[in-house]
Short mmCIF file of C-alpha atoms in Angstrom, two decimals:
data_model
loop_
_atom_site.label_atom_id
_atom_site.label_comp_id
_atom_site.label_asym_id
_atom_site.label_seq_id
_atom_site.Cartn_x
_atom_site.Cartn_y
_atom_site.Cartn_z
CA GLN A 29 0.14 -0.12 -0.15
CA GLN A 30 1.67 3.57 -1.04
CA GLN A 31 1.99 5.75 1.48
CA VAL A 32 2.34 8.55 -0.10
CA LYS A 33 1.32 9.13 -4.32
CA GLN A 34 2.83 11.38 -5.78
CA SER A 35 1.90 13.17 -9.71
CA PRO A 36 3.02 13.67 -12.14
CA GLN A 37 5.41 10.82 -12.77
CA SER A 38 6.75 14.25 -14.99
CA LEU A 39 6.94 17.28 -15.81
CA ILE A 40 7.87 19.76 -18.79
CA VAL A 41 7.60 23.29 -17.99
CA GLN A 42 8.78 26.49 -19.81
CA LYS A 43 11.69 28.94 -18.84
CA GLY A 44 9.80 31.05 -15.94
CA GLY A 45 7.10 29.42 -15.67
CA ILE A 46 4.89 27.59 -12.64
CA SER A 47 5.69 24.30 -11.98
CA ILE A 48 3.43 22.19 -9.57
CA ILE A 49 4.41 18.52 -8.26
CA ASN A 50 1.16 17.14 -5.46
CA CYS A 51 1.01 14.38 -3.12
CA ALA A 52 -1.22 12.66 -1.57
CA TYR A 53 -0.82 11.22 2.13
CA GLU A 54 -3.47 8.09 3.97
CA ASN A 55 -2.04 8.14 7.40
CA THR A 56 -3.13 10.78 9.34
CA ALA A 57 0.14 10.64 11.95
CA PHE A 58 1.81 12.04 9.74
CA ASP A 59 3.54 15.29 10.52
CA TYR A 60 6.09 16.43 8.65
CA PHE A 61 6.22 17.42 5.18
CA PRO A 62 9.72 17.81 3.30
CA TRP A 63 10.92 17.65 -0.67
CA TYR A 64 14.11 16.04 -1.91
CA GLN A 65 15.60 17.36 -4.75
CA GLN A 66 17.69 14.71 -6.89
CA PHE A 67 20.03 15.41 -9.78
CA PRO A 68 21.71 13.39 -12.25
CA GLY A 69 24.39 10.86 -10.66
CA LYS A 70 23.70 12.71 -6.64
CA GLY A 71 21.66 12.11 -4.15
CA PRO A 72 18.54 13.67 -3.08
CA ALA A 73 19.53 16.53 -0.77
CA LEU A 74 16.50 18.06 1.11
CA LEU A 75 14.53 21.35 -0.42
CA ILE A 76 12.26 22.08 1.26
CA ALA A 77 10.08 21.10 4.60
CA ILE A 78 6.46 22.11 5.92
CA ARG A 79 4.56 20.66 8.98
CA PRO A 80 0.39 20.29 9.60
CA ASP A 81 0.53 22.90 11.91
CA VAL A 82 0.90 26.17 8.79
CA SER A 83 -0.96 25.79 5.02
CA GLU A 84 2.48 27.11 2.92
CA LYS A 85 5.72 28.04 3.50
CA LYS A 86 8.08 29.37 1.04
CA GLU A 87 11.91 30.08 1.05
CA GLY A 88 12.45 31.93 -2.54
CA ARG A 89 11.34 30.48 -5.43
CA PHE A 90 9.49 26.75 -3.94
CA THR A 91 6.56 27.17 -1.93
CA ILE A 92 4.78 24.45 -0.05
CA SER A 93 1.32 24.06 0.25
CA PHE A 94 -0.28 22.03 3.05
CA ASN A 95 -3.95 21.34 3.03
CA LYS A 96 -5.09 18.71 5.89
CA SER A 97 -8.20 18.23 5.86
CA ALA A 98 -7.65 17.16 2.04
CA LYS A 99 -4.24 15.18 2.91
CA GLN A 100 -2.72 16.68 0.60
CA PHE A 101 0.61 19.03 -0.29
CA SER A 102 2.04 20.20 -3.60
CA LEU A 103 5.05 22.47 -4.21
CA HIS A 104 5.40 25.29 -6.26
CA ILE A 105 7.80 26.40 -8.20
CA MET A 106 8.13 29.93 -9.74
CA ASP A 107 9.51 31.03 -12.68
CA SER A 108 11.61 27.66 -13.26
CA GLN A 109 15.11 27.64 -14.63
CA PRO A 110 16.43 25.28 -16.15
CA GLY A 111 18.77 24.39 -13.94
CA ASP A 112 15.77 23.17 -11.83
CA SER A 113 15.69 20.31 -13.64
CA ALA A 114 15.61 17.47 -11.52
CA THR A 115 14.10 14.34 -9.59
CA TYR A 116 11.33 15.79 -6.71
CA PHE A 117 10.82 13.38 -3.81
CA CYS A 118 7.70 14.51 -1.45
CA ALA A 119 7.83 12.32 1.63
CA ALA A 120 5.73 12.58 4.90
CA SER A 121 7.18 10.57 8.18
CA VAL A 122 5.21 11.12 12.31
CA ASN A 123 7.57 13.31 14.54
CA SER A 124 7.49 10.57 17.27
CA GLY A 125 8.64 7.09 17.37
CA ASN A 126 11.49 5.56 15.14
CA THR A 127 9.18 5.94 11.66
CA PRO A 128 11.74 6.50 8.75
CA LEU A 129 10.37 8.71 5.73
CA VAL A 130 8.25 7.36 3.28
CA PHE A 131 8.98 8.45 0.22
CA GLY A 132 6.69 9.34 -3.53
CA LYS A 133 7.95 8.26 -6.55
CA GLY A 134 9.28 11.12 -7.67
CA THR A 135 8.65 13.72 -10.06
CA ARG A 136 11.04 13.94 -13.53
CA LEU A 137 11.16 17.62 -14.27
CA SER A 138 12.48 19.43 -17.80
CA VAL A 139 12.20 22.81 -17.86
CA ILE A 140 12.91 24.04 -21.24
CA ALA A 141 14.41 27.15 -22.10
CA ASN B 30 32.77 18.31 5.45
CA ALA B 31 32.25 14.44 4.18
CA GLY B 32 28.73 14.06 5.44
CA VAL B 33 28.08 10.47 4.37
CA THR B 34 29.97 8.30 2.23
CA GLN B 35 29.30 5.27 0.49
CA THR B 36 31.80 3.07 -0.89
CA PRO B 37 31.92 1.06 -3.63
CA LYS B 38 30.46 3.78 -6.32
CA PHE B 39 29.36 1.16 -9.15
CA ARG B 40 29.83 -1.94 -9.41
CA VAL B 41 29.44 -5.43 -11.59
CA LEU B 42 28.07 -8.61 -9.78
CA LYS B 43 27.52 -12.33 -11.21
CA THR B 44 24.01 -14.07 -10.20
CA GLY B 45 25.09 -15.77 -7.05
CA GLN B 46 27.78 -13.57 -5.92
CA SER B 47 27.56 -12.16 -2.67
CA MET B 48 29.11 -8.34 -1.63
CA THR B 49 29.19 -5.78 1.20
CA LEU B 50 28.05 -2.43 0.15
CA LEU B 51 29.49 0.10 3.40
CA CYS B 52 27.75 3.69 4.68
CA ALA B 53 30.28 6.01 6.63
CA GLN B 54 28.58 9.25 7.87
CA ASP B 55 30.18 11.68 10.12
CA MET B 56 28.19 13.36 11.71
CA ASN B 57 27.43 11.53 14.75
CA HIS B 58 23.79 10.48 13.60
CA GLU B 59 21.70 7.82 15.80
CA TYR B 60 19.93 7.11 12.82
CA MET B 61 20.49 5.37 9.58
CA TYR B 62 19.02 4.48 6.50
CA TRP B 63 19.43 2.00 3.29
CA TYR B 64 17.22 3.06 -0.16
CA ARG B 65 17.13 1.60 -3.53
CA GLN B 66 16.03 3.47 -6.51
CA ASP B 67 14.19 1.83 -9.61
CA PRO B 68 12.71 3.53 -12.60
CA GLY B 69 9.32 4.68 -11.70
CA MET B 70 9.21 3.40 -8.08
CA GLY B 71 11.36 5.94 -5.98
CA LEU B 72 13.12 5.58 -2.58
CA ARG B 73 11.97 2.50 -1.05
CA LEU B 74 13.88 1.40 1.97
CA ILE B 75 15.00 -1.97 2.51
CA HIS B 76 16.93 -1.57 6.11
CA TYR B 77 17.27 0.76 8.79
CA SER B 78 18.98 1.39 12.15
CA VAL B 79 17.59 3.87 15.04
CA GLY B 80 21.34 3.28 16.81
CA GLU B 81 24.56 1.21 17.06
CA GLY B 82 23.98 -2.65 16.91
CA THR B 83 20.26 -2.32 16.21
CA THR B 84 18.39 -3.13 12.59
CA ALA B 85 14.80 -3.14 11.38
CA LYS B 86 13.35 -4.18 8.01
CA GLY B 87 12.38 -1.31 5.68
CA GLU B 88 9.56 -1.84 2.91
CA VAL B 89 11.53 -4.25 0.94
CA PRO B 90 13.80 -6.07 2.46
CA ASP B 91 14.17 -9.93 1.39
CA GLY B 92 16.92 -11.03 -0.19
CA TYR B 93 19.11 -8.47 1.57
CA ASN B 94 21.29 -8.11 5.53
CA VAL B 95 22.40 -5.00 7.48
CA SER B 96 24.80 -4.76 10.51
CA ARG B 97 25.84 -1.97 12.49
CA LEU B 98 28.63 -2.60 14.66
CA LYS B 99 29.57 1.14 14.79
CA LYS B 100 27.76 4.38 15.37
CA GLN B 101 29.55 5.58 12.42
CA ASN B 102 28.87 2.26 9.83
CA PHE B 103 26.39 1.10 8.41
CA LEU B 104 26.84 -2.18 6.22
CA LEU B 105 24.53 -3.35 3.66
CA GLY B 106 25.25 -7.21 2.74
CA LEU B 107 23.75 -8.77 -0.49
CA GLU B 108 24.15 -13.07 0.41
CA SER B 109 23.59 -14.31 -3.44
CA ALA B 110 22.88 -11.27 -5.88
CA ALA B 111 20.41 -11.50 -8.57
CA PRO B 112 19.29 -9.42 -11.22
CA SER B 113 16.22 -8.46 -9.33
CA GLN B 114 18.73 -6.59 -7.05
CA THR B 115 20.22 -4.45 -9.89
CA SER B 116 19.30 -0.71 -8.59
CA VAL B 117 21.20 2.71 -6.81
CA TYR B 118 21.17 2.58 -3.69
CA PHE B 119 21.03 5.28 -0.99
CA CYS B 120 22.34 5.10 2.20
CA ALA B 121 21.27 7.42 4.28
CA SER B 122 21.56 9.37 7.96
CA SER B 123 20.16 11.09 10.24
CA SER B 124 19.89 12.45 13.57
CA HIS B 125 16.78 11.65 14.81
CA THR B 126 13.57 9.77 12.60
CA GLY B 127 10.43 12.80 12.20
CA ASN B 128 11.16 15.67 11.18
CA THR B 129 14.51 16.31 10.79
CA GLU B 130 16.35 16.19 8.06
CA ALA B 131 18.08 13.05 6.30
CA PHE B 132 21.56 13.26 4.71
CA PHE B 133 21.96 11.13 0.95
CA GLY B 134 25.04 9.58 -0.27
CA GLN B 135 25.76 9.88 -3.45
CA GLY B 136 24.92 6.52 -4.14
CA THR B 137 25.94 3.28 -5.14
CA ARG B 138 25.07 2.22 -9.24
CA LEU B 139 25.00 -2.15 -8.80
CA THR B 140 24.37 -3.99 -11.26
CA VAL B 141 24.05 -8.15 -11.28
CA VAL B 142 23.75 -10.07 -14.62
#
């Protein structure tokens, strides 16, 4: 049973456009929702994260929107640049206990000029 | 700062051979993880450890064994490699589970022929 469902699997966006990646979760105990960015040949690295006590978090051109009632969260990349081309993973975990991160299947983003 | 270091970076095995992947972290993290990454499947947790001398099964543990004899090292073993284990393997570590950043290594690309 996939605990975190991510869409789309791939995304092509024009330079300067907005990239939107969506994730949905089932476990209501999840209370930490990070996004990881992975460039080819590299390991994933934390991009931005949110906790359910806020509905939005913004860091530069990257914004997480969180909808607790719908059990959904999304990553928005404003003014997308070719350097943003990477694979993006959403994830979720439970703060308490020894539960590792559960990852979505990833979205391959290509930003074209 | 080395962070999380994986060795080797590449390896080709014949079916039935055994090998050990080594993960070392220099951040004094308690938690360590082994993931495999396959196209369209995202990051799937193989095994993890919540401290020296402890290990636990993840989502896809079959065919793998692990050991955490020292806090800084987490070993992943394949006793009898199968073509289905062809994948990119990532090690990660974190100071806690829950809402803390996981740091990933550069990955090991393993091909089983």
